[in-house]
Amino acid sequence: MATQGTPKVVSIVDDDDLMRSALQGLLKAAGLPARTFASAEEFLESGQQHETACLIADIRMSGMSGLELQARLNAERLRIPTIFITAHGDERMRMQALRAGAVEFLAKPFDDEVLLDSVRAALES
Amino acid sequence: MSAQRKTGIDVVAEIGWGTHCCLFHETKGDLLDTVVSYCKAGLEGHEFCLWVVAAPVTEEDATRALRHVVPDIDRHIADGSMEIVAARDWYLQDGTFDLNRVIRGWHEKLALATARGYAGVRVTGDTAWLDKNDWKDFSDYEDSLNEAVANQRLAVLCTYPIEACGAGEVLDVVRTHQFAIAKRRGNWNVIETAGHKQAKREIEERKRAEEALRRSEAYLAEAQRLSHTGSWAFNAAGTVYWSEENFRIWGFDPQQGLPRREESIQRLHPEDRDRVLAEAMAAVRDKRDYVVEFRIVLPDGTVRYVHGLGHPVFDANGGLVEVVGTQVDVTERKRAEQEREKLHQLEADLARINRLSTMGELTASLAHEIRQPIAAAVTDANTCLRWLERAEPDVEEGRQAAGRVVTDVTRAADIISSIGVLFKKGAAPRERIDVNQVIREMIVMLRSEANRHGISMRTELGADLPHVMAVRVQLQQVLMNLMLNGIDAMKGASGGHELTITSAAGDGHLLISVGDTGAGLRPEHADRIFDAFFTTKDQGIGMGLPISRSIVESHGGRLWVTANSPRGVTFQFSLPQAVATHADPANELSYERSHTKR
C-alpha cells in the first residue's frame, strides 16, 4: 500500500532504554536509519507509522503490548513488516504474531545477523 | 421394702415389712385389745389384713371387738380388705398341720393382695388351738417363717396365751421370733433377744452395704461410660466378667449374657488378631502386665480403636487365677489424631507449594529483569565489533557501543545484587516477635514432612529470650528455607537423622541455628551457596539461601554456615534485639536507583 515514494525508515518500539539504544546502534552500524519509541502509544501518536517500512517491537511492554500494536496497525490497514523481539516468548505467542503478519520473531538475546537480514528483506519488499 | 409400718401397739410403734414377732397375752381382753389396734393400723395403712382366730375367741368376737375401733369394719370385710378366719380352717385344713402349706398360704395371700393394689399383707394368728403334741412342728414352722417373710411385704404377729406355755415353750417362742411382747392385764413387756438384735443389725448393715455397693456400681458404670472404658476378667474356663461398657465397645448385647471367646475373637480386626492373642499369652507366660492397641470390627463394618491393658493374677503357687483388664475405646481420639495429621500434611504441602511458587515467581521476574540488559549487552558488543571490523574502523562509534556494553552489564549486576531489596518493597510492617514461637510454629508445620523421611526434630530454645523486630512472614520464610534445606539434605543420607533448631541470646542480638546431619557441604561449594541461582539440588533453583540471607540482612542480622562434625552443616543467623533499630537507608536508596520499572 505504498503511496508517493516508498519510506525506508525503521521504527523501534521498546520500553527498555538499553535495548532501544542497542538496536538503534546496531542498525546505524549497518547503515540503516532508525527512530526509537519508548511505547506503542508514543509510536502511534507520532504519526511515524505511515513513514515506517519496518517495525521492530518488543512484545511485553507496560501499556499497549507489541501484539496489540500489531493488531491496531492491521485494523488501520497498515501492513508494516514487523520483527518481534522478546525476552520470554513462547511458541503460542510466536504463532499468533506470525499469523498476524510478523516477518520474524526473535528471543533475547538474539543473533544480530538474523535481525539485520530480516530488516533488509523488509525494506526491499 | 424399708418402709416402716405403724403397729397400732403402744410399746412398738413401728415395724418394717418382713417382721415376724409374737405376743404373749394373759386374758382374752389383752389379746383382743392388742390385735384390734394392730388390724386398725393395717387397714389405715391400706394393707390387706388377715386375722386367724382360735377358741375361746370366735370370728364374731373378733368382728365385734374390731367394730369398737373400726366402725365401718363391715365394709372392710365386705370388700375383702379384712379377713377373719378360724384357726382350724387356716392351720389345720385337713385336720393336720403342714408347715409348707401354711407358708404357701401366706404367699398366695400376698400375691393376691399385691395384685389388688394393697401396700402389703398384715397377718395375726392365734395359737390357742395348739396341742402339746404339735408344739415341735409348729416351732419348726415359726422358725421357717422368719425366712419366708424376709424381704416380703408381709408382717406377722403370732399370739400365744401365756398360761398355755411352759418355760420351755416361752423360750422356743422367743427364740423363733424377731421379738416378743407380752400384755398381762393391761401391762406391757417387751422382750428382744440378743441374737435377734444382732441379726437385725446385720440385716441393716447388709442393706447399707448393698446400697453403698449399688451406688458405687452406678458411679463406676457412669465413669466407664464417660471415659469409654470397659473392664473384663477371664480365667482358664472362659470369660468371667464384662462390664456394661465393655459390651457396648464390642457391640454385644448384655441381655444375651457373656459372649463366647470365639465370638469376641471373631470381632478382632483380622490384621490385629494374632498379635493381640500372642501378646496376652506372652504376658501370662512371663507373669507380667501387657498393653495392646488393636481394632474391633463390628458386624456392620464399623471399626473401633481400642487401647487394652491386661493384668494376670496368680495364686501363691504361681498358678493363673484369672486375667483382669480394661479396654478403652479410643476411636474418637484416633480419628481426631488422623484429622490432625492430615491437616499437618496439608499445611506442609501448602507451605512447600507456597515456597515454590514464590520462588518460581521470583525466578521468572528476575530472569526477565536480567535478560534485558544482557540482550542489550550482546547487541551492543556485536555493534562495537561491526564498527571496529570495518575496512576503516570507526573507533568513536566503537567506543560508544562499548560504553553501552558497560552500562548494560552494570545494570545486570545491579539487579542481581538488589534481590534482597525485594523484601523491603511494600514496607511490610515489622512487629515484636517471639522467635521461639515462630520456631515452634514451623516445627508444627514441618513435622509430618520430617516424619515422612524418618527425621526427628529437636529444639534447644533459650528461655525468656528478648523479642526481635521483624516481618513475621519473612522470618517464617527464613526458618522454613533453612529447615527444609536441612530435611532435603538428610533425605538421601544414611543413618539416624536429626534436625536441631536452637535459639539463644547473645550480646544485643539473638542467635538462631538450624543444624542437620546430612551429607554436608563440599568445600568448593561453601562460598557459593549464598549466590543466586547456585544449587546442588536436582530440583533446586538456588534462590532459598540468597533470599534468606537478604531477609536476615535487611533485618540487620547475618546468616552464615558452618560444617558439623562428624557430618552435616549448621546454618546460623543473628537478629538484633527489639530495642535496636536497623533500617538501612543507604541500601534503600541504592535499590531505588537501580530498580527498573518492571
XYZ file of C-alpha atoms in Angstrom:
723
model
C 0.000 0.000 0.000
C 2.845 2.304 -0.721
C 1.914 5.833 -1.691
C 4.175 8.561 -3.088
C 7.751 7.214 -2.638
C 8.484 4.143 -0.520
C 9.538 5.125 3.012
C 12.786 3.499 4.117
C 12.574 4.313 7.823
C 12.898 1.615 10.511
C 10.953 2.214 13.764
C 11.962 0.625 17.046
C 9.366 0.323 19.843
C 10.758 -0.989 23.149
C 10.207 0.234 26.687
C 13.729 -0.764 27.772
C 16.113 2.151 27.230
C 19.213 -0.045 26.944
C 17.578 -2.220 24.331
C 16.411 0.784 22.318
C 19.914 2.230 22.254
C 21.441 -1.122 21.394
C 19.059 -1.706 18.464
C 19.485 1.783 17.143
C 23.274 1.458 17.393
C 23.251 -1.848 15.551
C 21.115 -0.501 12.690
C 23.319 2.562 12.467
C 26.382 0.312 12.127
C 24.544 -1.480 9.303
C 23.787 1.827 7.623
C 20.081 1.713 8.349
C 18.480 4.826 9.843
C 16.048 4.145 12.699
C 13.753 6.070 15.017
C 13.026 4.881 18.550
C 9.872 4.987 20.655
C 9.545 4.061 24.343
C 5.978 2.764 23.946
C 3.408 1.687 21.377
C 1.275 4.706 22.279
C 4.161 7.086 21.598
C 4.714 5.451 18.216
C 1.031 5.719 17.214
C 0.831 9.346 18.347
C 3.959 10.320 16.385
C 2.311 9.582 13.018
C 5.523 7.761 12.038
C 3.612 4.576 11.375
C 2.803 5.949 7.932
C 6.506 6.512 7.172
C 7.717 3.181 8.608
C 8.961 0.485 6.234
C 9.971 -1.916 9.004
C 8.893 -2.146 12.640
C 10.987 -3.723 15.388
C 8.901 -4.138 18.547
C 9.124 -5.724 21.989
C 6.143 -7.871 22.901
C 5.709 -7.297 26.615
C 5.687 -3.608 27.426
C 3.967 -1.572 30.049
C 0.879 -0.156 28.423
C -0.004 -1.489 24.981
C 1.795 -4.738 24.115
C 3.589 -5.422 20.834
C 0.850 -7.801 19.701
C -1.842 -5.212 20.429
C 0.111 -2.663 18.438
C 0.273 -5.075 15.528
C -3.476 -5.685 15.711
C -4.115 -1.921 15.799
C -1.968 -1.358 12.694
C -3.699 -4.229 10.896
C -7.044 -2.670 11.749
C -5.863 0.573 10.156
C -4.802 -1.449 7.116
C -1.169 -0.555 7.754
C 0.647 -3.742 6.885
C 4.106 -2.889 8.172
C 6.611 -5.789 8.087
C 7.176 -6.355 11.820
C 10.004 -8.068 13.685
C 9.245 -9.018 17.289
C 11.966 -9.331 19.871
C 11.004 -10.672 23.274
C 12.671 -11.798 26.484
C 10.115 -14.544 27.127
C 8.254 -15.579 24.053
C 6.593 -18.925 23.876
C 5.515 -20.883 20.818
C 1.877 -19.845 21.146
C 2.800 -16.173 21.162
C 5.126 -16.712 18.230
C 2.402 -18.359 16.131
C -0.037 -15.584 16.980
C 2.456 -12.950 15.871
C 3.373 -14.731 12.631
C -0.287 -15.308 11.734
C -0.908 -11.597 12.205
C 1.767 -10.840 9.639
C 5.018 -10.653 11.591
C 8.065 -11.395 9.473
C 10.315 -12.524 12.300
C 10.086 -13.454 15.947
C 13.365 -13.325 17.920
C 14.172 -14.230 21.507
C 16.571 -12.079 23.506
C 19.472 -12.241 23.329
C 19.252 -12.585 19.551
C 21.626 -13.093 16.653
C 22.320 -9.651 15.126
C 22.871 -11.072 11.615
C 19.414 -12.684 11.617
C 17.839 -9.415 12.694
C 19.663 -7.353 10.052
C 18.770 -9.846 7.288
C 15.109 -9.586 8.268
C 15.231 -5.792 8.316
C 16.893 -5.633 4.915
C 14.353 -8.070 3.493
C 11.516 -5.964 4.841
C 12.922 -2.761 3.381
C 13.351 -4.342 -0.030
C 9.890 -5.849 -0.222
C -39.077 -52.587 101.460
C -37.728 -50.494 104.248
C -40.984 -48.535 104.626
C -41.964 -48.612 108.282
C -45.487 -49.635 109.156
C -47.444 -48.408 112.148
C -48.231 -51.298 114.508
C -51.073 -49.732 116.472
C -49.343 -51.224 119.529
C -48.124 -48.725 122.125
C -44.838 -50.363 123.024
C -43.687 -50.995 119.458
C -44.738 -48.007 117.430
C -43.409 -49.193 114.063
C -42.179 -52.357 112.411
C -40.723 -52.974 108.968
C -42.033 -55.344 106.323
C -40.610 -58.788 106.910
C -41.191 -58.573 110.669
C -42.208 -61.767 112.437
C -42.984 -61.129 116.113
C -45.112 -62.591 118.874
C -47.473 -61.545 121.610
C -47.982 -63.338 124.903
C -51.376 -62.482 126.361
C -52.877 -63.301 129.719
C -56.554 -62.531 129.225
C -58.925 -62.573 126.263
C -59.159 -58.768 126.735
C -55.380 -58.429 126.461
C -55.477 -60.340 123.142
C -58.429 -58.506 121.613
C -57.213 -55.039 122.639
C -53.837 -55.618 121.028
C -54.995 -57.311 117.833
C -57.823 -54.862 117.005
C -55.378 -51.955 117.272
C -52.944 -53.899 115.109
C -55.612 -54.522 112.439
C -56.916 -50.961 112.605
C -53.432 -49.603 111.862
C -53.142 -52.057 108.966
C -56.453 -51.007 107.422
C -55.484 -47.368 107.776
C -52.191 -48.136 106.011
C -54.125 -49.662 103.112
C -52.882 -53.139 103.919
C -54.691 -56.388 103.464
C -55.335 -57.770 106.988
C -55.840 -61.374 107.955
C -56.768 -62.463 111.474
C -56.723 -66.138 112.319
C -58.745 -66.665 115.489
C -58.839 -69.624 117.828
C -61.062 -70.618 120.734
C -62.035 -69.149 123.013
C -62.121 -66.183 120.614
C -64.672 -66.635 117.834
C -64.973 -64.854 114.484
C -67.939 -62.969 115.941
C -65.902 -61.894 118.982
C -63.242 -60.572 116.667
C -65.709 -58.704 114.450
C -67.448 -57.197 117.441
C -64.168 -56.113 119.045
C -62.997 -54.597 115.747
C -66.208 -52.672 115.301
C -65.440 -50.758 118.525
C -62.335 -49.209 116.971
C -63.161 -49.501 113.250
C -66.867 -48.543 112.975
C -67.080 -49.417 109.238
C -65.467 -52.821 109.719
C -68.341 -54.498 107.842
C -67.432 -52.586 104.724
C -63.793 -53.743 105.047
C -64.943 -57.298 105.448
C -67.308 -56.925 102.524
C -64.661 -55.528 100.147
C -62.154 -58.156 101.251
C -59.551 -55.896 102.860
C -60.199 -57.526 106.245
C -60.440 -61.263 106.532
C -61.166 -63.167 109.745
C -60.744 -66.939 109.608
C -60.806 -69.706 112.182
C -57.556 -71.454 113.035
C -58.898 -74.853 112.086
C -59.645 -73.549 108.561
C -56.249 -71.971 108.184
C -53.670 -74.009 110.059
C -55.453 -77.334 110.064
C -57.204 -77.571 106.727
C -57.160 -81.401 106.552
C -57.058 -81.743 110.325
C -53.244 -81.803 110.170
C -50.670 -79.076 110.364
C -48.482 -78.722 107.233
C -45.714 -76.186 107.579
C -45.190 -75.729 103.860
C -48.891 -75.486 103.060
C -49.366 -72.719 105.624
C -46.363 -70.756 104.393
C -47.582 -71.164 100.811
C -50.917 -69.804 102.036
C -49.295 -66.596 103.272
C -47.519 -66.105 99.948
C -50.721 -66.690 97.980
C -52.449 -64.070 100.090
C -49.545 -61.728 99.454
C -49.647 -62.257 95.676
C -53.390 -61.652 95.637
C -53.130 -58.524 97.815
C -50.296 -57.144 95.661
C -52.329 -57.770 92.521
C -55.233 -55.899 94.072
C -53.045 -52.928 94.885
C -52.621 -53.289 98.641
C -49.471 -51.954 100.257
C -48.792 -55.419 101.709
C -50.199 -58.096 103.948
C -50.615 -57.851 107.728
C -51.269 -61.092 109.482
C -52.046 -62.099 113.039
C -52.600 -65.689 114.056
C -53.600 -67.091 117.427
C -52.129 -70.358 118.622
C -54.569 -71.244 121.400
C -55.541 -74.320 119.341
C -52.010 -75.744 119.596
C -51.731 -79.089 121.247
C -48.555 -80.035 123.163
C -48.006 -82.767 120.567
C -47.934 -80.275 117.709
C -45.527 -77.944 119.507
C -42.378 -79.255 117.857
C -43.826 -78.989 114.304
C -45.215 -75.549 114.976
C -41.930 -74.366 116.386
C -40.217 -75.508 113.147
C -42.869 -73.574 111.200
C -42.218 -70.452 113.247
C -38.509 -70.857 112.554
C -39.092 -71.215 108.803
C -41.435 -68.263 108.776
C -38.580 -65.876 109.561
C -37.003 -66.764 106.251
C -40.340 -66.862 104.438
C -41.314 -63.317 105.367
C -37.847 -61.799 104.967
C -37.806 -59.269 102.109
C -41.565 -59.657 101.561
C -44.301 -57.129 102.091
C -45.508 -59.261 104.934
C -45.741 -58.639 108.678
C -46.760 -61.446 111.020
C -47.867 -61.218 114.647
C -48.294 -64.607 116.363
C -50.273 -64.593 119.567
C -49.751 -67.095 122.405
C -51.922 -67.485 125.519
C -49.330 -67.271 128.249
C -50.941 -69.811 130.540
C -50.646 -72.471 127.812
C -46.877 -72.001 127.640
C -44.449 -73.607 129.987
C -40.996 -72.062 130.448
C -39.618 -74.272 127.625
C -42.350 -73.149 125.255
C -41.783 -69.485 126.090
C -38.096 -69.949 125.294
C -38.950 -71.606 121.942
C -41.342 -68.842 121.015
C -38.952 -66.063 121.935
C -36.137 -67.805 120.043
C -38.198 -68.202 116.856
C -39.488 -64.618 116.668
C -37.647 -61.423 115.990
C -39.011 -60.003 119.205
C -41.740 -60.757 121.718
C -44.160 -58.547 123.557
C -46.346 -59.531 126.461
C -49.600 -57.996 127.649
C -50.662 -59.089 131.085
C -53.840 -57.498 132.365
C -53.160 -54.279 130.530
C -49.413 -54.125 131.318
C -46.761 -54.372 128.598
C -43.406 -56.154 128.459
C -41.052 -56.196 125.503
C -38.506 -58.980 125.118
C -35.870 -58.642 122.470
C -33.184 -61.336 122.257
C -29.516 -60.608 121.679
C -29.458 -62.954 118.675
C -32.281 -61.128 117.000
C -30.766 -57.774 117.775
C -27.562 -58.966 116.155
C -29.446 -60.390 113.191
C -31.390 -57.178 112.795
C -28.207 -55.154 112.903
C -26.574 -57.455 110.376
C -29.543 -57.142 108.069
C -29.406 -53.393 108.325
C -25.671 -53.355 107.784
C -26.021 -55.633 104.812
C -28.718 -53.384 103.445
C -26.474 -50.368 103.888
C -23.562 -52.212 102.307
C -25.750 -53.310 99.415
C -26.955 -49.775 98.953
C -23.397 -48.455 99.037
C -22.355 -51.141 96.575
C -25.215 -50.285 94.241
C -24.251 -46.630 94.370
C -20.609 -47.323 93.779
C -21.501 -49.650 90.905
C -23.689 -46.937 89.420
C -20.848 -44.420 89.702
C -18.394 -46.885 88.196
C -20.713 -47.661 85.294
C -21.180 -43.947 84.715
C -17.432 -43.341 84.842
C -16.878 -46.204 82.402
C -19.493 -44.804 80.079
C -17.993 -41.313 80.212
C -14.416 -42.477 79.702
C -15.319 -45.225 77.191
C -13.548 -47.696 79.444
C -14.744 -51.263 79.709
C -13.433 -53.819 82.188
C -13.292 -57.571 81.978
C -11.929 -60.733 83.563
C -11.347 -64.222 82.240
C -9.813 -67.411 83.540
C -8.853 -70.789 82.130
C -12.515 -71.771 81.848
C -13.508 -68.705 79.857
C -14.846 -65.199 80.272
C -15.824 -64.397 83.864
C -16.924 -60.797 83.713
C -17.634 -57.977 81.252
C -18.711 -54.537 82.351
C -21.648 -52.908 80.629
C -19.326 -50.521 78.775
C -17.259 -53.460 77.570
C -20.399 -54.903 76.000
C -21.031 -51.556 74.304
C -17.482 -51.261 72.956
C -17.626 -54.730 71.450
C -21.190 -54.328 70.251
C -22.606 -57.285 72.195
C -25.989 -57.310 73.927
C -25.637 -57.699 77.721
C -29.059 -59.398 77.737
C -27.553 -62.264 75.761
C -25.020 -62.936 78.503
C -21.243 -63.076 78.179
C -20.121 -63.624 74.580
C -18.190 -66.789 73.939
C -14.437 -66.460 73.494
C -14.617 -67.327 69.789
C -17.302 -64.706 69.271
C -15.145 -61.908 70.621
C -12.015 -63.158 68.829
C -14.087 -63.085 65.649
C -14.616 -59.354 66.135
C -10.902 -58.575 66.399
C -9.573 -56.981 63.227
C -8.009 -59.798 61.143
C -4.722 -57.891 60.962
C -4.595 -57.471 64.752
C -5.990 -60.827 65.886
C -2.793 -62.925 66.070
C -0.787 -60.110 67.611
C -3.319 -59.447 70.391
C -3.691 -63.114 71.310
C 0.076 -63.667 71.201
C 0.680 -60.636 73.406
C -1.869 -61.809 76.013
C -0.385 -65.302 76.023
C 3.158 -63.994 76.324
C 2.141 -61.758 79.240
C 0.585 -64.707 81.119
C 3.652 -66.844 80.417
C 6.040 -64.102 81.594
C 3.755 -63.189 84.519
C 3.601 -59.537 83.552
C 1.044 -56.894 82.609
C 0.522 -56.038 78.971
C -0.678 -53.126 76.881
C -2.025 -53.692 73.423
C -3.572 -51.477 70.769
C -5.996 -53.107 68.411
C -9.091 -52.685 66.295
C -12.513 -54.244 66.562
C -14.714 -54.712 63.524
C -18.425 -54.715 64.379
C -20.885 -56.762 62.303
C -21.989 -53.582 60.492
C -18.379 -52.916 59.465
C -17.740 -50.130 61.984
C -14.124 -50.117 63.132
C -13.302 -49.221 66.737
C -9.810 -48.490 68.005
C -9.129 -49.937 71.427
C -6.363 -49.415 73.941
C -6.257 -52.584 76.023
C -4.499 -53.330 79.296
C -4.266 -56.763 80.931
C -3.120 -57.891 84.358
C -2.721 -61.619 85.056
C -3.387 -62.635 88.693
C -1.567 -65.648 90.146
C -2.059 -67.664 93.308
C 0.645 -68.398 95.896
C 1.822 -71.391 93.843
C 2.190 -69.320 90.706
C -0.924 -70.782 89.082
C -3.000 -68.422 86.956
C -6.150 -67.391 88.789
C -7.515 -65.023 86.189
C -6.616 -62.132 83.925
C -8.308 -58.815 84.593
C -8.079 -55.730 82.456
C -9.550 -52.680 80.842
C -10.283 -51.639 77.314
C -10.591 -48.006 76.339
C -12.441 -47.078 73.169
C -10.029 -44.554 71.614
C -11.813 -44.352 68.267
C -12.697 -40.685 68.679
C -9.191 -39.764 69.773
C -7.721 -41.774 66.899
C -9.966 -40.082 64.402
C -9.010 -36.652 65.732
C -5.330 -37.614 65.508
C -5.743 -38.713 61.921
C -7.530 -35.497 61.082
C -4.764 -33.510 62.729
C -2.116 -35.488 60.896
C -3.907 -34.871 57.610
C -4.130 -31.189 58.418
C -0.411 -31.005 59.171
C 0.367 -32.770 55.929
C -1.833 -30.306 54.121
C -0.153 -27.375 55.831
C 3.287 -28.668 54.948
C 2.259 -29.258 51.342
C 0.765 -25.825 51.211
C 3.869 -24.281 52.707
C 6.026 -26.085 50.187
C 3.839 -25.093 47.280
C 3.754 -21.565 48.571
C 7.510 -21.514 48.862
C 7.975 -22.980 45.424
C 5.510 -20.645 43.770
C 7.073 -17.660 45.483
C 10.436 -18.887 44.257
C 9.033 -19.542 40.809
C 7.609 -16.065 40.515
C 10.785 -14.521 41.822
C 12.873 -16.505 39.398
C 10.720 -15.657 36.420
C 10.715 -11.994 37.259
C 14.441 -11.963 38.000
C 15.197 -13.864 34.800
C 13.285 -11.294 32.815
C 14.971 -8.420 34.581
C 18.402 -9.820 33.956
C 17.808 -10.982 30.393
C 17.017 -7.452 29.219
C 20.412 -5.826 29.909
C 22.242 -8.974 28.855
C 20.491 -8.980 25.476
C 21.326 -5.319 25.107
C 24.940 -6.044 26.024
C 25.221 -8.773 23.402
C 23.800 -6.470 20.741
C 25.995 -3.554 21.756
C 29.072 -5.749 21.791
C 28.251 -7.026 18.296
C 27.711 -3.475 17.124
C 31.051 -2.488 18.590
C 32.701 -5.275 16.622
C 30.962 -4.137 13.435
C 32.441 -0.637 13.776
C 35.881 -1.961 14.550
C 35.837 -4.672 11.869
C 35.137 -2.233 9.061
C 37.787 -1.692 6.424
C 38.186 1.657 8.145
C 37.360 1.032 11.773
C 35.190 3.756 13.331
C 36.767 3.957 16.749
C 34.421 6.637 18.017
C 31.299 4.593 17.202
C 33.029 1.504 18.577
C 33.850 3.361 21.797
C 30.202 4.432 22.175
C 28.960 0.891 21.634
C 31.481 -0.426 24.179
C 30.301 2.258 26.606
C 26.758 0.951 26.207
C 28.023 -2.566 26.931
C 29.400 -1.308 30.246
C 26.050 0.288 31.086
C 24.162 -2.888 30.152
C 26.343 -5.153 32.238
C 26.295 -2.805 35.198
C 22.515 -2.894 35.095
C 22.534 -6.706 35.163
C 24.896 -6.735 38.131
C 22.751 -4.205 39.985
C 19.698 -6.358 39.559
C 21.398 -9.403 40.992
C 22.744 -7.522 43.965
C 19.394 -5.951 44.687
C 17.446 -9.173 45.134
C 17.309 -8.550 48.852
C 15.591 -5.286 48.221
C 12.572 -7.249 47.067
C 11.896 -7.855 50.731
C 11.840 -4.193 51.531
C 9.356 -3.457 48.854
C 5.875 -2.690 50.128
C 7.349 -1.793 53.512
C 5.949 -4.897 55.232
C 5.199 -3.956 58.842
C 7.647 -5.123 61.455
C 6.383 -6.295 64.805
C 7.777 -7.542 68.071
C 8.242 -11.247 67.626
C 8.993 -14.098 69.974
C 11.441 -16.091 67.866
C 10.763 -19.270 69.836
C 7.108 -19.048 68.972
C 7.887 -18.806 65.259
C 10.277 -21.763 65.581
C 7.571 -23.834 67.262
C 5.062 -22.919 64.548
C 7.474 -24.012 61.868
C 8.148 -27.283 63.677
C 4.438 -27.988 63.830
C 4.160 -27.157 60.166
C 7.063 -29.319 59.057
C 6.714 -32.203 61.498
C 4.889 -34.518 59.134
C 7.342 -33.670 56.365
C 10.211 -34.635 58.695
C 8.389 -37.742 59.914
C 7.846 -38.870 56.378
C 11.596 -39.035 55.891
C 12.328 -40.550 59.294
C 13.901 -37.352 60.549
C 13.466 -36.311 64.154
C 13.355 -32.658 65.146
C 14.985 -31.442 68.320
C 14.938 -27.976 69.817
C 17.141 -26.231 72.334
C 15.296 -22.968 72.817
C 16.623 -20.341 75.195
C 14.268 -19.290 77.959
C 12.945 -15.732 78.252
C 14.601 -14.558 75.070
C 14.259 -10.879 74.173
C 11.957 -10.179 71.245
C 13.108 -9.094 67.801
C 11.532 -6.571 65.444
C 10.810 -8.437 62.235
C 8.350 -9.088 59.442
C 6.738 -12.276 60.633
C 6.267 -13.937 57.226
C 9.849 -13.179 56.275
C 11.167 -14.717 59.460
C 8.940 -17.718 58.805
C 10.336 -17.909 55.299
C 13.947 -17.922 56.526
C 13.254 -20.644 59.084
C 11.300 -22.702 56.612
C 14.020 -22.395 53.978
C 16.709 -23.467 56.399
C 14.644 -26.283 57.890
C 13.516 -27.615 54.511
C 17.104 -27.410 53.279
C 18.138 -29.470 56.311
C 15.409 -32.016 55.652
C 16.335 -32.159 51.966
C 19.978 -32.694 52.897
C 19.128 -35.664 55.132
C 16.534 -37.340 52.909
C 19.064 -39.370 50.972
C 21.753 -39.749 53.632
C 22.001 -42.948 55.679
C 21.966 -43.286 59.469
C 19.848 -41.571 62.100
C 18.700 -38.139 61.018
C 18.136 -35.239 63.311
C 17.305 -31.619 62.657
C 18.328 -29.445 65.577
C 16.942 -25.957 65.987
C 18.388 -23.753 68.700
C 17.858 -20.238 69.897
C 19.951 -18.246 72.339
C 20.522 -14.685 73.417
C 23.862 -13.104 72.542
C 25.257 -9.654 73.174
C 22.475 -7.395 71.894
C 21.263 -9.991 69.433
C 19.613 -13.390 69.181
C 21.314 -16.364 67.588
C 19.214 -18.969 65.832
C 20.658 -22.119 64.317
C 19.359 -24.964 62.195
C 21.647 -27.979 62.100
C 21.368 -31.186 60.125
C 23.218 -34.476 59.999
C 23.086 -34.697 56.226
C 25.731 -35.138 53.589
C 27.353 -31.823 54.416
C 28.877 -29.243 52.111
C 31.701 -29.681 49.665
C 34.451 -27.110 50.342
C 34.275 -25.733 46.815
C 30.565 -25.040 47.300
C 30.880 -23.417 50.702
C 31.333 -19.862 49.467
C 28.906 -20.205 46.590
C 25.746 -21.422 48.271
C 24.580 -17.899 49.004
C 24.943 -16.914 45.333
C 21.733 -16.500 43.378
C 20.832 -19.477 41.180
C 23.541 -21.648 42.658
C 22.141 -25.026 43.665
C 23.376 -28.523 44.451
C 19.882 -29.990 44.295
C 18.290 -31.613 41.249
C 15.070 -29.723 41.817
C 16.597 -26.628 43.373
C 16.536 -23.190 41.863
C 19.242 -21.764 44.051
C 17.278 -18.891 45.479
C 16.414 -20.120 49.007
C 19.674 -19.174 50.666
C 20.291 -15.844 48.879
C 16.758 -14.806 49.727
C 17.154 -15.964 53.327
C 20.411 -14.060 53.620
C 18.803 -10.953 52.114
C 15.942 -11.145 54.589
C 18.253 -11.594 57.553
C 20.496 -8.757 56.394
C 17.517 -6.485 55.788
C 16.693 -7.085 59.453
C 20.198 -6.057 60.463
C 21.449 -9.598 61.063
C 23.855 -12.042 59.472
C 23.411 -15.549 58.054
C 26.299 -17.975 57.723
C 27.068 -21.660 57.556
C 29.470 -23.928 59.413
C 30.276 -27.596 58.927
C 29.225 -30.072 61.625
C 31.382 -32.845 62.997
C 31.108 -35.644 62.030
C 28.601 -34.709 59.351
C 26.037 -32.182 58.280
C 26.008 -28.420 58.379
C 24.588 -25.763 60.651
C 23.105 -22.548 59.353
C 23.125 -19.759 61.886
C 21.675 -16.331 61.791
C 21.629 -13.420 64.133
C 18.905 -10.852 64.640
C 19.241 -7.686 66.727
C 17.162 -7.480 69.867
C 13.975 -5.467 69.594
C 15.381 -2.345 71.242
C 17.780 -1.740 68.371
C 16.573 -0.175 65.111
C 18.127 -1.446 61.939
C 16.650 0.167 58.859
C 19.396 0.788 56.299
C 18.585 3.916 54.306
C 21.658 3.559 52.076
C 20.523 0.181 50.862
C 17.050 1.577 50.258
C 18.465 4.353 48.064
C 20.687 2.106 46.020
C 17.655 -0.040 45.374
C 15.574 2.893 44.184
C 18.348 3.890 41.862
C 18.886 0.510 40.317
C 15.386 -0.826 40.206
C 13.740 -0.658 36.784
C 10.067 -0.080 36.447
C 9.320 -3.771 35.996
